[in-house]
Amino acid sequence: MEKKASRRENECEEKNSNSEGSEQDKDYKTSLVTLNVGGYLYITQKQTLTKYQDSFLEGIINGRIMCPFDADGHYFIDRDGLLFRHILNFLRNGELLLPEGFRENQLLAQEAEFFQLKVLSDAVKSRWEKEQLASRETTFLEITDSHDRSQGLRIFCNAPDFIAKIKSRIVLVSKSRLDGFPEEFSVSSNIIQFKYFIKSENGTRLVLKEDNTFVCTLETLKFEAIMTALKCGFRLLTSLDCSKGSIVHSDALHFIK
């Protein structure tokens, strides 16, 4: 009798456990929402969409705003489906995180306004204003001989991140290739001054050694800067000193997007 009673208790516990598990599964499934935004399907949780009160998405979930359904019964929102991933990521993370090189600030700001997310709209506009301000500021990098500043190269560009990229590249290459020369160069915010040059019949050349057999000329450095700029989407606006005939003979390069 005791074994039968124990067996019945175990069966009841299993049923209750299964019942609770199925209820949890049901609750979890009902907390998921599928949105069709401009033909792109997004699956997320209700709590994500209702994070900001009085927003468009919160209104849909809570029934304040009527929204049509597509043929599969998903909420259909006639907006930019690709840009919506940034809207959803903002709701998930609570901050604006965009991929490097993102250039659709104006469109994203409009989407944020449509979805009634003022915090996101303000963040996008602030980012956009900073980028426009930076694009108007021309910055430069100067690479010179510390004893003769007439020897060297000046690179101008309206993108500080590009100048930083060129600068770090030159410093990295110089540190890896210059051996046997203590205090080979000094670096400041916009200037790299080399303390050692090699004099040859062909003129002054920057000391950028590779296995002690190769010396990178200043002309090679100019070509490297130009190729890096083209790969990053910049164009050579002008060689600032064209009187010497060729780009490789000019003292400065000016890049712009």
PDB file of C-alpha atoms in Angstrom:
ATOM      1  CA  MET A   1       0.000   0.000   0.000  1.00  0.00           C
ATOM      2  CA  GLU A   2       2.816   2.387   0.880  1.00  0.00           C
ATOM      3  CA  LYS A   3       4.548   1.697  -2.476  1.00  0.00           C
ATOM      4  CA  LYS A   4       1.297   2.390  -4.375  1.00  0.00           C
ATOM      5  CA  ALA A   5       0.762   5.632  -2.451  1.00  0.00           C
ATOM      6  CA  SER A   6       4.345   6.691  -3.103  1.00  0.00           C
ATOM      7  CA  ARG A   7       3.954   5.881  -6.803  1.00  0.00           C
ATOM      8  CA  ARG A   8       0.791   7.995  -7.021  1.00  0.00           C
ATOM      9  CA  GLU A   9       2.526  10.899  -5.282  1.00  0.00           C
ATOM     10  CA  ASN A  10       5.412  10.723  -7.772  1.00  0.00           C
ATOM     11  CA  GLU A  11       2.990  10.634 -10.697  1.00  0.00           C
ATOM     12  CA  CYS A  12       1.171  13.678  -9.306  1.00  0.00           C
ATOM     13  CA  GLU A  13       4.447  15.539  -8.871  1.00  0.00           C
ATOM     14  CA  GLU A  14       5.469  14.720 -12.440  1.00  0.00           C
ATOM     15  CA  LYS A  15       2.123  15.941 -13.759  1.00  0.00           C
ATOM     16  CA  ASN A  16       2.390  19.160 -11.764  1.00  0.00           C
ATOM     17  CA  SER A  17       5.981  19.634 -12.938  1.00  0.00           C
ATOM     18  CA  ASN A  18       5.000  19.024 -16.568  1.00  0.00           C
ATOM     19  CA  SER A  19       2.051  21.354 -16.149  1.00  0.00           C
ATOM     20  CA  GLU A  20       4.248  24.098 -14.707  1.00  0.00           C
ATOM     21  CA  GLY A  21       6.831  23.576 -17.469  1.00  0.00           C
ATOM     22  CA  SER A  22       4.199  23.801 -20.191  1.00  0.00           C
ATOM     23  CA  GLU A  23       2.793  26.966 -18.591  1.00  0.00           C
ATOM     24  CA  GLN A  24       6.276  28.500 -18.541  1.00  0.00           C
ATOM     25  CA  ASP A  25       6.837  27.547 -22.170  1.00  0.00           C
ATOM     26  CA  LYS A  26       3.479  29.045 -23.048  1.00  0.00           C
ATOM     27  CA  ASP A  27       4.242  32.278 -21.196  1.00  0.00           C
ATOM     28  CA  TYR A  28       7.653  32.507 -22.889  1.00  0.00           C
ATOM     29  CA  LYS A  29       6.169  31.963 -26.339  1.00  0.00           C
ATOM     30  CA  THR A  30       3.454  34.571 -25.795  1.00  0.00           C
ATOM     31  CA  SER A  31       6.148  37.080 -24.700  1.00  0.00           C
ATOM     32  CA  LEU A  32       7.748  36.850 -28.161  1.00  0.00           C
ATOM     33  CA  VAL A  33       6.640  39.169 -30.948  1.00  0.00           C
ATOM     34  CA  THR A  34       7.373  38.968 -34.667  1.00  0.00           C
ATOM     35  CA  LEU A  35       7.430  42.254 -36.546  1.00  0.00           C
ATOM     36  CA  ASN A  36       7.397  42.646 -40.309  1.00  0.00           C
ATOM     37  CA  VAL A  37       9.162  45.947 -40.967  1.00  0.00           C
ATOM     38  CA  GLY A  38       9.251  46.784 -44.655  1.00  0.00           C
ATOM     39  CA  GLY A  39       9.484  43.091 -45.545  1.00  0.00           C
ATOM     40  CA  TYR A  40      12.144  42.209 -42.932  1.00  0.00           C
ATOM     41  CA  LEU A  41      11.106  39.947 -40.046  1.00  0.00           C
ATOM     42  CA  TYR A  42      12.324  40.667 -36.520  1.00  0.00           C
ATOM     43  CA  ILE A  43      11.610  38.485 -33.483  1.00  0.00           C
ATOM     44  CA  THR A  44      11.968  40.067 -30.068  1.00  0.00           C
ATOM     45  CA  GLN A  45      10.362  40.192 -26.642  1.00  0.00           C
ATOM     46  CA  LYS A  46       7.443  42.402 -25.625  1.00  0.00           C
ATOM     47  CA  GLN A  47       9.479  43.902 -22.799  1.00  0.00           C
ATOM     48  CA  THR A  48      12.032  45.139 -25.344  1.00  0.00           C
ATOM     49  CA  LEU A  49       9.393  46.867 -27.461  1.00  0.00           C
ATOM     50  CA  THR A  50       7.698  48.437 -24.429  1.00  0.00           C
ATOM     51  CA  LYS A  51      10.902  49.791 -22.876  1.00  0.00           C
ATOM     52  CA  TYR A  52       9.992  53.419 -23.616  1.00  0.00           C
ATOM     53  CA  GLN A  53       6.492  54.531 -22.654  1.00  0.00           C
ATOM     54  CA  ASP A  54       4.462  56.490 -25.204  1.00  0.00           C
ATOM     55  CA  SER A  55       6.650  55.190 -28.046  1.00  0.00           C
ATOM     56  CA  PHE A  56       5.070  53.858 -31.237  1.00  0.00           C
ATOM     57  CA  LEU A  57       6.083  50.261 -30.532  1.00  0.00           C
ATOM     58  CA  GLU A  58       4.902  50.391 -26.920  1.00  0.00           C
ATOM     59  CA  GLY A  59       1.557  51.676 -28.188  1.00  0.00           C
ATOM     60  CA  ILE A  60       1.200  48.743 -30.600  1.00  0.00           C
ATOM     61  CA  ILE A  61       1.997  46.112 -27.980  1.00  0.00           C
ATOM     62  CA  ASN A  62      -0.352  47.629 -25.390  1.00  0.00           C
ATOM     63  CA  GLY A  63      -3.146  48.193 -27.873  1.00  0.00           C
ATOM     64  CA  ARG A  64      -3.095  52.002 -27.909  1.00  0.00           C
ATOM     65  CA  ILE A  65      -2.091  52.113 -31.568  1.00  0.00           C
ATOM     66  CA  MET A  66      -3.762  50.039 -34.272  1.00  0.00           C
ATOM     67  CA  CYS A  67      -1.338  48.198 -36.542  1.00  0.00           C
ATOM     68  CA  PRO A  68      -2.139  46.087 -39.638  1.00  0.00           C
ATOM     69  CA  PHE A  69      -1.057  42.453 -39.907  1.00  0.00           C
ATOM     70  CA  ASP A  70       0.637  40.702 -42.809  1.00  0.00           C
ATOM     71  CA  ALA A  71      -0.582  37.434 -44.373  1.00  0.00           C
ATOM     72  CA  ASP A  72       1.135  35.397 -41.646  1.00  0.00           C
ATOM     73  CA  GLY A  73      -0.425  37.347 -38.800  1.00  0.00           C
ATOM     74  CA  HIS A  74       2.660  39.418 -37.927  1.00  0.00           C
ATOM     75  CA  TYR A  75       2.519  43.117 -37.125  1.00  0.00           C
ATOM     76  CA  PHE A  76       3.320  45.013 -40.330  1.00  0.00           C
ATOM     77  CA  ILE A  77       5.109  48.374 -40.134  1.00  0.00           C
ATOM     78  CA  ASP A  78       5.735  50.133 -43.431  1.00  0.00           C
ATOM     79  CA  ARG A  79       9.173  51.563 -42.628  1.00  0.00           C
ATOM     80  CA  ASP A  80      12.829  50.953 -43.576  1.00  0.00           C
ATOM     81  CA  GLY A  81      13.454  47.308 -42.678  1.00  0.00           C
ATOM     82  CA  LEU A  82      17.239  47.549 -42.796  1.00  0.00           C
ATOM     83  CA  LEU A  83      17.458  50.579 -40.517  1.00  0.00           C
ATOM     84  CA  PHE A  84      15.080  48.995 -38.010  1.00  0.00           C
ATOM     85  CA  ARG A  85      17.921  46.794 -36.714  1.00  0.00           C
ATOM     86  CA  HIS A  86      19.467  49.950 -35.233  1.00  0.00           C
ATOM     87  CA  ILE A  87      16.141  50.898 -33.640  1.00  0.00           C
ATOM     88  CA  LEU A  88      15.880  47.444 -32.090  1.00  0.00           C
ATOM     89  CA  ASN A  89      19.498  47.435 -30.928  1.00  0.00           C
ATOM     90  CA  PHE A  90      18.909  50.770 -29.219  1.00  0.00           C
ATOM     91  CA  LEU A  91      15.916  49.312 -27.375  1.00  0.00           C
ATOM     92  CA  ARG A  92      18.004  46.319 -26.326  1.00  0.00           C
ATOM     93  CA  ASN A  93      21.166  48.178 -25.296  1.00  0.00           C
ATOM     94  CA  GLY A  94      19.846  51.536 -24.153  1.00  0.00           C
ATOM     95  CA  GLU A  95      22.489  53.382 -26.178  1.00  0.00           C
ATOM     96  CA  LEU A  96      23.280  54.262 -29.776  1.00  0.00           C
ATOM     97  CA  LEU A  97      25.762  51.771 -31.240  1.00  0.00           C
ATOM     98  CA  LEU A  98      26.358  52.039 -34.984  1.00  0.00           C
ATOM     99  CA  PRO A  99      28.821  50.222 -37.271  1.00  0.00           C
ATOM    100  CA  GLU A 100      31.991  51.964 -38.364  1.00  0.00           C
ATOM    101  CA  GLY A 101      31.456  54.088 -41.450  1.00  0.00           C
ATOM    102  CA  PHE A 102      27.690  54.482 -40.912  1.00  0.00           C
ATOM    103  CA  ARG A 103      26.477  57.325 -43.149  1.00  0.00           C
ATOM    104  CA  GLU A 104      22.678  57.268 -42.865  1.00  0.00           C
ATOM    105  CA  ASN A 105      22.279  59.531 -39.836  1.00  0.00           C
ATOM    106  CA  GLN A 106      19.536  61.643 -41.383  1.00  0.00           C
ATOM    107  CA  LEU A 107      17.444  58.614 -42.347  1.00  0.00           C
ATOM    108  CA  LEU A 108      17.930  57.015 -38.927  1.00  0.00           C
ATOM    109  CA  ALA A 109      16.872  60.252 -37.220  1.00  0.00           C
ATOM    110  CA  GLN A 110      13.652  60.219 -39.262  1.00  0.00           C
ATOM    111  CA  GLU A 111      13.006  56.599 -38.294  1.00  0.00           C
ATOM    112  CA  ALA A 112      13.585  57.444 -34.624  1.00  0.00           C
ATOM    113  CA  GLU A 113      11.064  60.281 -34.862  1.00  0.00           C
ATOM    114  CA  PHE A 114       8.490  57.997 -36.494  1.00  0.00           C
ATOM    115  CA  PHE A 115       8.873  55.425 -33.721  1.00  0.00           C
ATOM    116  CA  GLN A 116       8.558  58.298 -31.211  1.00  0.00           C
ATOM    117  CA  LEU A 117      11.908  57.616 -29.568  1.00  0.00           C
ATOM    118  CA  LYS A 118      13.112  61.113 -28.695  1.00  0.00           C
ATOM    119  CA  VAL A 119      16.178  59.871 -26.802  1.00  0.00           C
ATOM    120  CA  LEU A 120      17.370  58.004 -29.895  1.00  0.00           C
ATOM    121  CA  SER A 121      16.503  60.882 -32.211  1.00  0.00           C
ATOM    122  CA  ASP A 122      18.558  63.319 -30.094  1.00  0.00           C
ATOM    123  CA  ALA A 123      21.493  60.873 -29.975  1.00  0.00           C
ATOM    124  CA  VAL A 124      21.511  60.457 -33.772  1.00  0.00           C
ATOM    125  CA  LYS A 125      21.295  64.211 -34.383  1.00  0.00           C
ATOM    126  CA  SER A 126      24.146  64.845 -31.934  1.00  0.00           C
ATOM    127  CA  ARG A 127      26.282  62.242 -33.721  1.00  0.00           C
ATOM    128  CA  TRP A 128      25.433  63.771 -37.089  1.00  0.00           C
ATOM    129  CA  GLU A 129      26.363  67.288 -35.965  1.00  0.00           C
ATOM    130  CA  LYS A 130      29.714  66.083 -34.609  1.00  0.00           C
ATOM    131  CA  GLU A 131      30.511  64.329 -37.903  1.00  0.00           C
ATOM    132  CA  GLN A 132      29.625  67.423 -39.925  1.00  0.00           C
ATOM    133  CA  LEU A 133      31.785  69.596 -37.679  1.00  0.00           C
ATOM    134  CA  ALA A 134      34.686  67.168 -37.993  1.00  0.00           C
ATOM    135  CA  SER A 135      34.305  67.083 -41.780  1.00  0.00           C
ATOM    136  CA  ARG A 136      34.775  70.869 -41.909  1.00  0.00           C
ATOM    137  CA  GLU A 137      37.920  70.750 -39.807  1.00  0.00           C
ATOM    138  CA  THR A 138      41.047  70.133 -41.827  1.00  0.00           C
ATOM    139  CA  THR A 139      43.735  68.323 -39.897  1.00  0.00           C
ATOM    140  CA  PHE A 140      47.239  67.394 -40.902  1.00  0.00           C
ATOM    141  CA  LEU A 141      50.237  65.182 -40.277  1.00  0.00           C
ATOM    142  CA  GLU A 142      53.768  66.439 -40.768  1.00  0.00           C
ATOM    143  CA  ILE A 143      56.740  64.090 -41.197  1.00  0.00           C
ATOM    144  CA  THR A 144      60.040  65.935 -41.087  1.00  0.00           C
ATOM    145  CA  ASP A 145      63.742  65.829 -40.394  1.00  0.00           C
ATOM    146  CA  SER A 146      64.275  67.327 -36.937  1.00  0.00           C
ATOM    147  CA  HIS A 147      67.388  69.123 -38.251  1.00  0.00           C
ATOM    148  CA  ASP A 148      65.920  70.289 -41.550  1.00  0.00           C
ATOM    149  CA  ARG A 149      62.133  70.770 -41.614  1.00  0.00           C
ATOM    150  CA  SER A 150      62.229  71.478 -45.339  1.00  0.00           C
ATOM    151  CA  GLN A 151      62.835  67.753 -45.805  1.00  0.00           C
ATOM    152  CA  GLY A 152      59.630  65.777 -45.331  1.00  0.00           C
ATOM    153  CA  LEU A 153      55.971  65.399 -46.140  1.00  0.00           C
ATOM    154  CA  ARG A 154      52.749  67.063 -45.027  1.00  0.00           C
ATOM    155  CA  ILE A 155      49.436  65.211 -45.304  1.00  0.00           C
ATOM    156  CA  PHE A 156      46.188  67.193 -45.015  1.00  0.00           C
ATOM    157  CA  CYS A 157      42.733  65.630 -44.658  1.00  0.00           C
ATOM    158  CA  ASN A 158      39.269  66.574 -43.350  1.00  0.00           C
ATOM    159  CA  ALA A 159      38.972  63.300 -41.406  1.00  0.00           C
ATOM    160  CA  PRO A 160      40.949  63.128 -38.134  1.00  0.00           C
ATOM    161  CA  ASP A 161      40.542  59.342 -37.941  1.00  0.00           C
ATOM    162  CA  PHE A 162      42.338  58.956 -41.277  1.00  0.00           C
ATOM    163  CA  ILE A 163      45.230  61.120 -40.115  1.00  0.00           C
ATOM    164  CA  ALA A 164      45.422  59.028 -36.934  1.00  0.00           C
ATOM    165  CA  LYS A 165      45.490  55.880 -39.072  1.00  0.00           C
ATOM    166  CA  ILE A 166      48.387  57.119 -41.209  1.00  0.00           C
ATOM    167  CA  LYS A 167      50.231  58.323 -38.115  1.00  0.00           C
ATOM    168  CA  SER A 168      49.946  55.008 -36.264  1.00  0.00           C
ATOM    169  CA  ARG A 169      51.029  53.175 -39.424  1.00  0.00           C
ATOM    170  CA  ILE A 170      54.216  55.225 -39.776  1.00  0.00           C
ATOM    171  CA  VAL A 171      55.055  54.897 -36.081  1.00  0.00           C
ATOM    172  CA  LEU A 172      54.412  51.135 -36.125  1.00  0.00           C
ATOM    173  CA  VAL A 173      56.530  50.554 -39.222  1.00  0.00           C
ATOM    174  CA  SER A 174      59.299  52.776 -37.915  1.00  0.00           C
ATOM    175  CA  LYS A 175      59.468  51.017 -34.545  1.00  0.00           C
ATOM    176  CA  SER A 176      59.619  47.604 -36.181  1.00  0.00           C
ATOM    177  CA  ARG A 177      62.209  48.488 -38.799  1.00  0.00           C
ATOM    178  CA  LEU A 178      64.503  51.001 -37.146  1.00  0.00           C
ATOM    179  CA  ASP A 179      67.094  49.065 -35.173  1.00  0.00           C
ATOM    180  CA  GLY A 180      70.426  50.233 -33.875  1.00  0.00           C
ATOM    181  CA  PHE A 181      69.301  53.850 -33.736  1.00  0.00           C
ATOM    182  CA  PRO A 182      68.394  55.049 -30.216  1.00  0.00           C
ATOM    183  CA  GLU A 183      65.623  57.663 -30.072  1.00  0.00           C
ATOM    184  CA  GLU A 184      65.010  57.365 -33.801  1.00  0.00           C
ATOM    185  CA  PHE A 185      62.041  59.756 -33.867  1.00  0.00           C
ATOM    186  CA  SER A 186      59.755  61.833 -31.674  1.00  0.00           C
ATOM    187  CA  VAL A 187      55.969  61.988 -31.973  1.00  0.00           C
ATOM    188  CA  SER A 188      53.652  64.838 -31.019  1.00  0.00           C
ATOM    189  CA  SER A 189      49.972  65.422 -31.785  1.00  0.00           C
ATOM    190  CA  ASN A 190      50.462  66.161 -35.481  1.00  0.00           C
ATOM    191  CA  ILE A 191      54.190  65.839 -36.124  1.00  0.00           C
ATOM    192  CA  ILE A 192      56.615  62.950 -36.500  1.00  0.00           C
ATOM    193  CA  GLN A 193      60.216  64.117 -36.479  1.00  0.00           C
ATOM    194  CA  PHE A 194      62.859  61.649 -37.592  1.00  0.00           C
ATOM    195  CA  LYS A 195      66.281  62.206 -36.062  1.00  0.00           C
ATOM    196  CA  TYR A 196      68.195  60.061 -38.519  1.00  0.00           C
ATOM    197  CA  PHE A 197      68.204  60.264 -42.304  1.00  0.00           C
ATOM    198  CA  ILE A 198      70.438  58.467 -44.760  1.00  0.00           C
ATOM    199  CA  LYS A 199      72.197  60.672 -47.258  1.00  0.00           C
ATOM    200  CA  SER A 200      72.706  59.221 -50.705  1.00  0.00           C
ATOM    201  CA  GLU A 201      73.315  60.339 -54.257  1.00  0.00           C
ATOM    202  CA  ASN A 202      69.573  60.272 -54.844  1.00  0.00           C
ATOM    203  CA  GLY A 203      68.906  62.677 -51.987  1.00  0.00           C
ATOM    204  CA  THR A 204      67.517  62.354 -48.485  1.00  0.00           C
ATOM    205  CA  ARG A 205      65.676  59.180 -47.564  1.00  0.00           C
ATOM    206  CA  LEU A 206      63.710  58.202 -44.461  1.00  0.00           C
ATOM    207  CA  VAL A 207      65.282  55.402 -42.452  1.00  0.00           C
ATOM    208  CA  LEU A 208      62.657  52.636 -42.580  1.00  0.00           C
ATOM    209  CA  LYS A 209      64.696  49.461 -42.574  1.00  0.00           C
ATOM    210  CA  GLU A 210      63.535  45.955 -43.363  1.00  0.00           C
ATOM    211  CA  ASP A 211      66.119  43.233 -42.648  1.00  0.00           C
ATOM    212  CA  ASN A 212      68.795  45.939 -42.969  1.00  0.00           C
ATOM    213  CA  THR A 213      68.534  45.748 -46.763  1.00  0.00           C
ATOM    214  CA  PHE A 214      65.690  48.058 -47.731  1.00  0.00           C
ATOM    215  CA  VAL A 215      65.384  51.783 -47.203  1.00  0.00           C
ATOM    216  CA  CYS A 216      61.964  53.321 -47.824  1.00  0.00           C
ATOM    217  CA  THR A 217      62.243  56.594 -49.695  1.00  0.00           C
ATOM    218  CA  LEU A 218      60.058  59.596 -49.029  1.00  0.00           C
ATOM    219  CA  GLU A 219      58.436  59.008 -52.434  1.00  0.00           C
ATOM    220  CA  THR A 220      57.444  55.501 -51.363  1.00  0.00           C
ATOM    221  CA  LEU A 221      55.873  56.963 -48.243  1.00  0.00           C
ATOM    222  CA  LYS A 222      53.803  59.321 -50.410  1.00  0.00           C
ATOM    223  CA  PHE A 223      52.569  56.441 -52.555  1.00  0.00           C
ATOM    224  CA  GLU A 224      51.649  54.477 -49.429  1.00  0.00           C
ATOM    225  CA  ALA A 225      49.641  57.436 -48.104  1.00  0.00           C
ATOM    226  CA  ILE A 226      47.822  57.785 -51.433  1.00  0.00           C
ATOM    227  CA  MET A 227      46.983  54.078 -51.663  1.00  0.00           C
ATOM    228  CA  THR A 228      45.752  54.012 -48.060  1.00  0.00           C
ATOM    229  CA  ALA A 229      43.544  57.027 -48.753  1.00  0.00           C
ATOM    230  CA  LEU A 230      42.035  55.492 -51.888  1.00  0.00           C
ATOM    231  CA  LYS A 231      41.268  52.238 -50.049  1.00  0.00           C
ATOM    232  CA  CYS A 232      39.483  54.258 -47.344  1.00  0.00           C
ATOM    233  CA  GLY A 233      37.312  56.029 -49.926  1.00  0.00           C
ATOM    234  CA  PHE A 234      39.195  59.345 -50.069  1.00  0.00           C
ATOM    235  CA  ARG A 235      40.378  61.120 -53.192  1.00  0.00           C
ATOM    236  CA  LEU A 236      43.422  63.268 -53.759  1.00  0.00           C
ATOM    237  CA  LEU A 237      42.004  66.785 -53.953  1.00  0.00           C
ATOM    238  CA  THR A 238      45.284  68.281 -55.023  1.00  0.00           C
ATOM    239  CA  SER A 239      48.975  68.153 -54.502  1.00  0.00           C
ATOM    240  CA  LEU A 240      49.393  71.426 -52.587  1.00  0.00           C
ATOM    241  CA  ASP A 241      52.612  72.212 -54.416  1.00  0.00           C
ATOM    242  CA  CYS A 242      52.211  71.278 -58.070  1.00  0.00           C
ATOM    243  CA  SER A 243      55.087  73.447 -59.240  1.00  0.00           C
ATOM    244  CA  LYS A 244      57.487  70.496 -58.990  1.00  0.00           C
ATOM    245  CA  GLY A 245      55.663  68.593 -61.712  1.00  0.00           C
ATOM    246  CA  SER A 246      54.815  65.232 -60.124  1.00  0.00           C
ATOM    247  CA  ILE A 247      52.882  64.182 -57.040  1.00  0.00           C
ATOM    248  CA  VAL A 248      55.905  62.286 -55.752  1.00  0.00           C
ATOM    249  CA  HIS A 249      57.922  65.493 -55.885  1.00  0.00           C
ATOM    250  CA  SER A 250      55.357  67.601 -54.025  1.00  0.00           C
ATOM    251  CA  ASP A 251      55.795  68.569 -50.396  1.00  0.00           C
ATOM    252  CA  ALA A 252      52.178  67.984 -49.352  1.00  0.00           C
ATOM    253  CA  LEU A 253      49.081  65.939 -50.178  1.00  0.00           C
ATOM    254  CA  HIS A 254      45.453  66.938 -49.538  1.00  0.00           C
ATOM    255  CA  PHE A 255      42.755  64.236 -49.258  1.00  0.00           C
ATOM    256  CA  ILE A 256      38.987  64.649 -49.017  1.00  0.00           C
ATOM    257  CA  LYS A 257      35.849  62.496 -49.201  1.00  0.00           C
TER     258      LYS A 257
END
